[in-house]
PDB file of C-alpha atoms in Angstrom:
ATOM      1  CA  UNK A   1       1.579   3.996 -49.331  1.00 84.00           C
ATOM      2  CA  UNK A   2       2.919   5.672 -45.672  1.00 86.00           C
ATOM      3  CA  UNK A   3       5.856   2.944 -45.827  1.00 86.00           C
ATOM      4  CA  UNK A   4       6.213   3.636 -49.258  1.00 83.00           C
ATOM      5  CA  UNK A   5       6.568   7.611 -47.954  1.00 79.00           C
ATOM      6  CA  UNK A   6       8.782   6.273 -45.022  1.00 77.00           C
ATOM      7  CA  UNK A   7      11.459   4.848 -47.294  1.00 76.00           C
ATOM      8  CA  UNK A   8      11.339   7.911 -49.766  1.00 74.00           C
ATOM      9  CA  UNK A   9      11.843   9.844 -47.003  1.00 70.00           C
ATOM     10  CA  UNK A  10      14.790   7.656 -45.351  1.00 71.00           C
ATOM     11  CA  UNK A  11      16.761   7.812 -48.528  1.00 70.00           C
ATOM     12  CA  UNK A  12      20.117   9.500 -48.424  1.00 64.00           C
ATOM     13  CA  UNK A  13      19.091  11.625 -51.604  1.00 73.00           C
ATOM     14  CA  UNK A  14      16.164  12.974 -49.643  1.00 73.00           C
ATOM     15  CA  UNK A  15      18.056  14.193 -47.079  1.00 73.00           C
ATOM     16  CA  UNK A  16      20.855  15.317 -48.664  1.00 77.00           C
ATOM     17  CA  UNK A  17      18.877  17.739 -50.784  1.00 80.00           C
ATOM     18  CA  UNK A  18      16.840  19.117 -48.032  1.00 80.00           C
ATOM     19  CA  UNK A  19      19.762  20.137 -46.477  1.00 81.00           C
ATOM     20  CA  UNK A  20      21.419  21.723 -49.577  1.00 82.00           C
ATOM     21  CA  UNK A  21      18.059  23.609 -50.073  1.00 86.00           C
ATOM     22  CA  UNK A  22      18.238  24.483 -46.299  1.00 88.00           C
ATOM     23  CA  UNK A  23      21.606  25.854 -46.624  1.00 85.00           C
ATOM     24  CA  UNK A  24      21.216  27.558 -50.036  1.00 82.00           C
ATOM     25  CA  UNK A  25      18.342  29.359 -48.114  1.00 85.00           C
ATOM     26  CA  UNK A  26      20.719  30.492 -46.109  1.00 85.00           C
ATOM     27  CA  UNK A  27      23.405  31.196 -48.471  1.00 82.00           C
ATOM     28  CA  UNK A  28      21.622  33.082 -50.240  1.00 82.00           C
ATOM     29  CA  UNK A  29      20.506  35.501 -47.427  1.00 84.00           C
ATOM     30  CA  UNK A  30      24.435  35.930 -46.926  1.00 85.00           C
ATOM     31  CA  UNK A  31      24.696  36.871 -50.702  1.00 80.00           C
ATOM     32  CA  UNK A  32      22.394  39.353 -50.313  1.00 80.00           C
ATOM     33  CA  UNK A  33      23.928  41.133 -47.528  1.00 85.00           C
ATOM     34  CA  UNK A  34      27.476  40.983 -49.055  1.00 82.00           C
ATOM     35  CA  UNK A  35      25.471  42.614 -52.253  1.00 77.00           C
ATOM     36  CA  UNK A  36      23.234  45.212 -50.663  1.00 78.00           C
ATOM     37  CA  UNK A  37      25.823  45.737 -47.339  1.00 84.00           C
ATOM     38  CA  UNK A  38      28.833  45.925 -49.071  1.00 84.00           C
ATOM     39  CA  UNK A  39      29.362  45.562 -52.696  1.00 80.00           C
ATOM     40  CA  UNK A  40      26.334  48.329 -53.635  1.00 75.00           C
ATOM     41  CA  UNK A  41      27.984  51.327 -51.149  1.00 80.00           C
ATOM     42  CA  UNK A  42      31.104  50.815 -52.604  1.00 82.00           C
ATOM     43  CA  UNK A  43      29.700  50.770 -56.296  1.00 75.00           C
ATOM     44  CA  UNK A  44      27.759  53.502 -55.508  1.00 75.00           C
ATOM     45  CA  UNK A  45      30.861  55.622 -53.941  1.00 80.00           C
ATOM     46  CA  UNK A  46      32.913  55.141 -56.536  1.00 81.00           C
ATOM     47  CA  UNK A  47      30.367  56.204 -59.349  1.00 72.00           C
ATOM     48  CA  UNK A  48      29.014  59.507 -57.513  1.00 72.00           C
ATOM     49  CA  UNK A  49      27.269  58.322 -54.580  1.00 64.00           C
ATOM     50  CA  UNK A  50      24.069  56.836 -56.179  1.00 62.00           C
ATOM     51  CA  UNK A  51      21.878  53.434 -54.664  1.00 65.00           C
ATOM     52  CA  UNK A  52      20.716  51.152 -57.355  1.00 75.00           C
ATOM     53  CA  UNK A  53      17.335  49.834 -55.177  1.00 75.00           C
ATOM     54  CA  UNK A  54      15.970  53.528 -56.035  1.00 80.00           C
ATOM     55  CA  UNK A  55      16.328  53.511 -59.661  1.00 85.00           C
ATOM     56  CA  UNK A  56      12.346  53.092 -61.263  1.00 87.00           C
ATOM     57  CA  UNK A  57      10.391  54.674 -63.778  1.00 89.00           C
ATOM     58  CA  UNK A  58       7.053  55.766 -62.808  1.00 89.00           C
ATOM     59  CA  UNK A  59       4.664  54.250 -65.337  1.00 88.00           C
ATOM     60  CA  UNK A  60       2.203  56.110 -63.967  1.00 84.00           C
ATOM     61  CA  UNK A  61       1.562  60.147 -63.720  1.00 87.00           C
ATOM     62  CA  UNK A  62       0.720  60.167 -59.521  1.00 86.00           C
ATOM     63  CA  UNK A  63       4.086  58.591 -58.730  1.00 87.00           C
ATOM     64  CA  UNK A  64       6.400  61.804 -58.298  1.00 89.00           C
ATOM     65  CA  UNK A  65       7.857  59.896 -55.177  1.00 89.00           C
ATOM     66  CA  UNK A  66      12.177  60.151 -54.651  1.00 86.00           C
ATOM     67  CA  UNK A  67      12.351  56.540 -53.594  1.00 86.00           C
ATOM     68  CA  UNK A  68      10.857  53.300 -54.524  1.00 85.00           C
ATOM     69  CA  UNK A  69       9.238  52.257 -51.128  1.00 87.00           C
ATOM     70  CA  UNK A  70       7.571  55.401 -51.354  1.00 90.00           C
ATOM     71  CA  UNK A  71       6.801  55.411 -55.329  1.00 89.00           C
ATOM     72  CA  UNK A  72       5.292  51.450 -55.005  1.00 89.00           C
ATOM     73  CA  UNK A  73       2.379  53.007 -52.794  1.00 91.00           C
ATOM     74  CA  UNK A  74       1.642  56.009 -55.096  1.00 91.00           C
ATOM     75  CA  UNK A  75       1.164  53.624 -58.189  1.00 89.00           C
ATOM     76  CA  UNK A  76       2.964  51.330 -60.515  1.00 90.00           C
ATOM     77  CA  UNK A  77       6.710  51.492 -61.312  1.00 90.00           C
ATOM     78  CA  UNK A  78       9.272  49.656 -62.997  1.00 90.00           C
ATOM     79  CA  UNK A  79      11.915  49.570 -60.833  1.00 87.00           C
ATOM     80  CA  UNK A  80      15.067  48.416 -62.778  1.00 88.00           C
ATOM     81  CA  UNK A  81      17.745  49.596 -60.274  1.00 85.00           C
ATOM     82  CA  UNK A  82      16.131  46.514 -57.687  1.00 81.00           C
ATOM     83  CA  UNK A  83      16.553  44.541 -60.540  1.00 86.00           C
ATOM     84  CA  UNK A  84      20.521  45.342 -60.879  1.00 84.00           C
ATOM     85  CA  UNK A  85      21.139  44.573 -57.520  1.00 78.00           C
ATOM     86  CA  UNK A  86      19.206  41.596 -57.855  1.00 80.00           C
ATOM     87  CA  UNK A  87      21.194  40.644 -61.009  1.00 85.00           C
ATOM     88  CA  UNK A  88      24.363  41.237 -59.033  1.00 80.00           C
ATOM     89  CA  UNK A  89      23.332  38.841 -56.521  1.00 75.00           C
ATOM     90  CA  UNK A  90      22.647  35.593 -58.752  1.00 82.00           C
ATOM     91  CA  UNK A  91      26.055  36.754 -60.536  1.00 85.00           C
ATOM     92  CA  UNK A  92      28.311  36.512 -57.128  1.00 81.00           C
ATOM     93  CA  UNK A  93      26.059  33.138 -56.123  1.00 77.00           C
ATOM     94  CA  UNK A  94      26.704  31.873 -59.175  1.00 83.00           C
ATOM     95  CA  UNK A  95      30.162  32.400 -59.357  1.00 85.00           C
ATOM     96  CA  UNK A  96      30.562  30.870 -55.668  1.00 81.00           C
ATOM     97  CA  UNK A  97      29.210  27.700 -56.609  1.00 80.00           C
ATOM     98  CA  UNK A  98      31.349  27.351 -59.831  1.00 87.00           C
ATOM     99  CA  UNK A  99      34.135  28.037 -57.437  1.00 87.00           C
ATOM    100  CA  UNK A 100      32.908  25.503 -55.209  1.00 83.00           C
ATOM    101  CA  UNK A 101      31.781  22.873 -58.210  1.00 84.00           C
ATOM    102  CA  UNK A 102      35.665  23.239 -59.664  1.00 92.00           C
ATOM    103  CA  UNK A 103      37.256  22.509 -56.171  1.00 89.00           C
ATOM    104  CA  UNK A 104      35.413  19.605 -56.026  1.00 85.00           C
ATOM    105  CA  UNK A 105      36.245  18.737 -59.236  1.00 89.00           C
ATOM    106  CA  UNK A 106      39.810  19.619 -58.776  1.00 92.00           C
ATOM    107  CA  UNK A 107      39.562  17.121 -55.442  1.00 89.00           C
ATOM    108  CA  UNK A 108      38.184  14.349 -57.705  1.00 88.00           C
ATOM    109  CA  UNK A 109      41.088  14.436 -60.143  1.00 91.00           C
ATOM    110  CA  UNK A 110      43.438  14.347 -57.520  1.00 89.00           C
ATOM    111  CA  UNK A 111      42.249  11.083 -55.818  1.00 84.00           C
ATOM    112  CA  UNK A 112      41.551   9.564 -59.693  1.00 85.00           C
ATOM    113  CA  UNK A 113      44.962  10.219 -60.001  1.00 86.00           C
ATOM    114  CA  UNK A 114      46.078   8.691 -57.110  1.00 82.00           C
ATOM    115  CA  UNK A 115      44.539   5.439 -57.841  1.00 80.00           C
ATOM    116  CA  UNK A 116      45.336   5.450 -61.245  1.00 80.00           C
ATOM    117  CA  UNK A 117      49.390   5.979 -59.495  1.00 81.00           C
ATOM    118  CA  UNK A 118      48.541   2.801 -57.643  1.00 73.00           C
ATOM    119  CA  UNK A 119      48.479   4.553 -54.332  1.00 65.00           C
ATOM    120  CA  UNK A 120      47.148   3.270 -51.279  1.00 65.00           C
ATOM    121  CA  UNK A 121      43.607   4.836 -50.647  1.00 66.00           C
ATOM    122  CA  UNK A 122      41.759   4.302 -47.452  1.00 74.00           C
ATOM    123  CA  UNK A 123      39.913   0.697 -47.351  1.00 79.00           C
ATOM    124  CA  UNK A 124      36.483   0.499 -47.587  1.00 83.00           C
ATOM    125  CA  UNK A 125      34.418   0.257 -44.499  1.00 89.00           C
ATOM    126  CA  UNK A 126      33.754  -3.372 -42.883  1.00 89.00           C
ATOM    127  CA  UNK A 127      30.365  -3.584 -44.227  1.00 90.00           C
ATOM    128  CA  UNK A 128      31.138  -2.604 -47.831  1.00 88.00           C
ATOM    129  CA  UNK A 129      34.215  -5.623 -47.797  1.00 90.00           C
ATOM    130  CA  UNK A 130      31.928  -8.044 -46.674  1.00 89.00           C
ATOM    131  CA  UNK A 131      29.036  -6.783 -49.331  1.00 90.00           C
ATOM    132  CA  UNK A 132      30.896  -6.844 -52.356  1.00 91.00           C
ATOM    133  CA  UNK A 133      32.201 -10.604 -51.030  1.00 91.00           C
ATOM    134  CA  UNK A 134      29.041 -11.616 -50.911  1.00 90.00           C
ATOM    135  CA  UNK A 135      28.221  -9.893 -54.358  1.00 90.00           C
ATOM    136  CA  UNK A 136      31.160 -11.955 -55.925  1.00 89.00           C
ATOM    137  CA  UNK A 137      30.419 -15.374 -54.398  1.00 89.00           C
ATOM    138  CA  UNK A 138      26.263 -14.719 -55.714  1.00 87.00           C
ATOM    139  CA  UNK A 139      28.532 -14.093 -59.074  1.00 87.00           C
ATOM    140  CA  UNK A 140      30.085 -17.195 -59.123  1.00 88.00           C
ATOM    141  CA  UNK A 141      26.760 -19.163 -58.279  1.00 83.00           C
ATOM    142  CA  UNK A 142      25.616 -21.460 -61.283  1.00 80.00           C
ATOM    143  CA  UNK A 143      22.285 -20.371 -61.912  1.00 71.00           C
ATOM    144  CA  UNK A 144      19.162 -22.446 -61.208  1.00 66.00           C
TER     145      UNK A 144
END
């Protein structure tokens, strides 16, 4: 079973995702700072000078606190204005990755294109030539 775990873990997949998940991580913490850093004061200076995080309802009668750090420790709120700003954030992360997804996409046409043109693309590496020879010559192989 460990060698089993060994070449799970050496997979290219693997790795690749763990590093996407890493990086999303820290996308993600750059969203949030473009949303709550820069996005929210200007928001909030053009429409009077208010800050989304402390928007709540008490939904209890001890909260009577002005902001919701203060009103979480007095009792139970529902605070909908954390909720906007986290809103806002999966919005701009999600557009960024449709951005990024369409690029891509854009960057696949382009070569499809290409070879579709007949133009020259890159050879393969050594190794993948000498593969796919062997591949055809285990093709042509009458069968036992």
């Amino acid at each position: 079973m460990l060698n089993e775990f060994k070449a799970f873990i050496a997979r290219g997949n693997v790795m690749d995702l763990a590093v996407g998940v890493i990086i999303g991580g820290a996308f993600g913490g750059i969203v949030k700072s473009l949303v709550d850093d820069i996005i929210m004061p200007i928001v909030g200076a053009i429409f009077g000078g208010f800050d989304f995080s402390n928007y709540f309802l008490p939904l209890s009668a001890n909260v009577n606190a002005p902001t919701l750090a203060a009103a979480r420790a007095q009792g139970a709120v529902f605070a909908y204005g954390n909720f906007i700003t986290v809103l806002i954030n999966f919005l701009i992360l999600a557009w960024i990755i449709f951005l990024m997804v369409k690029g891509v996409n854009t960057l696949r046409k382009q070569v499809e294109r290409k070879q579709a043109r007949g133009e020259e693309t890159a050879p393969p590496p050594a190794d993948v030539q000498l593969l796919t020879e062997i591949r055809d010559l285990l093709a042509k192989r009458p069968a036992v």
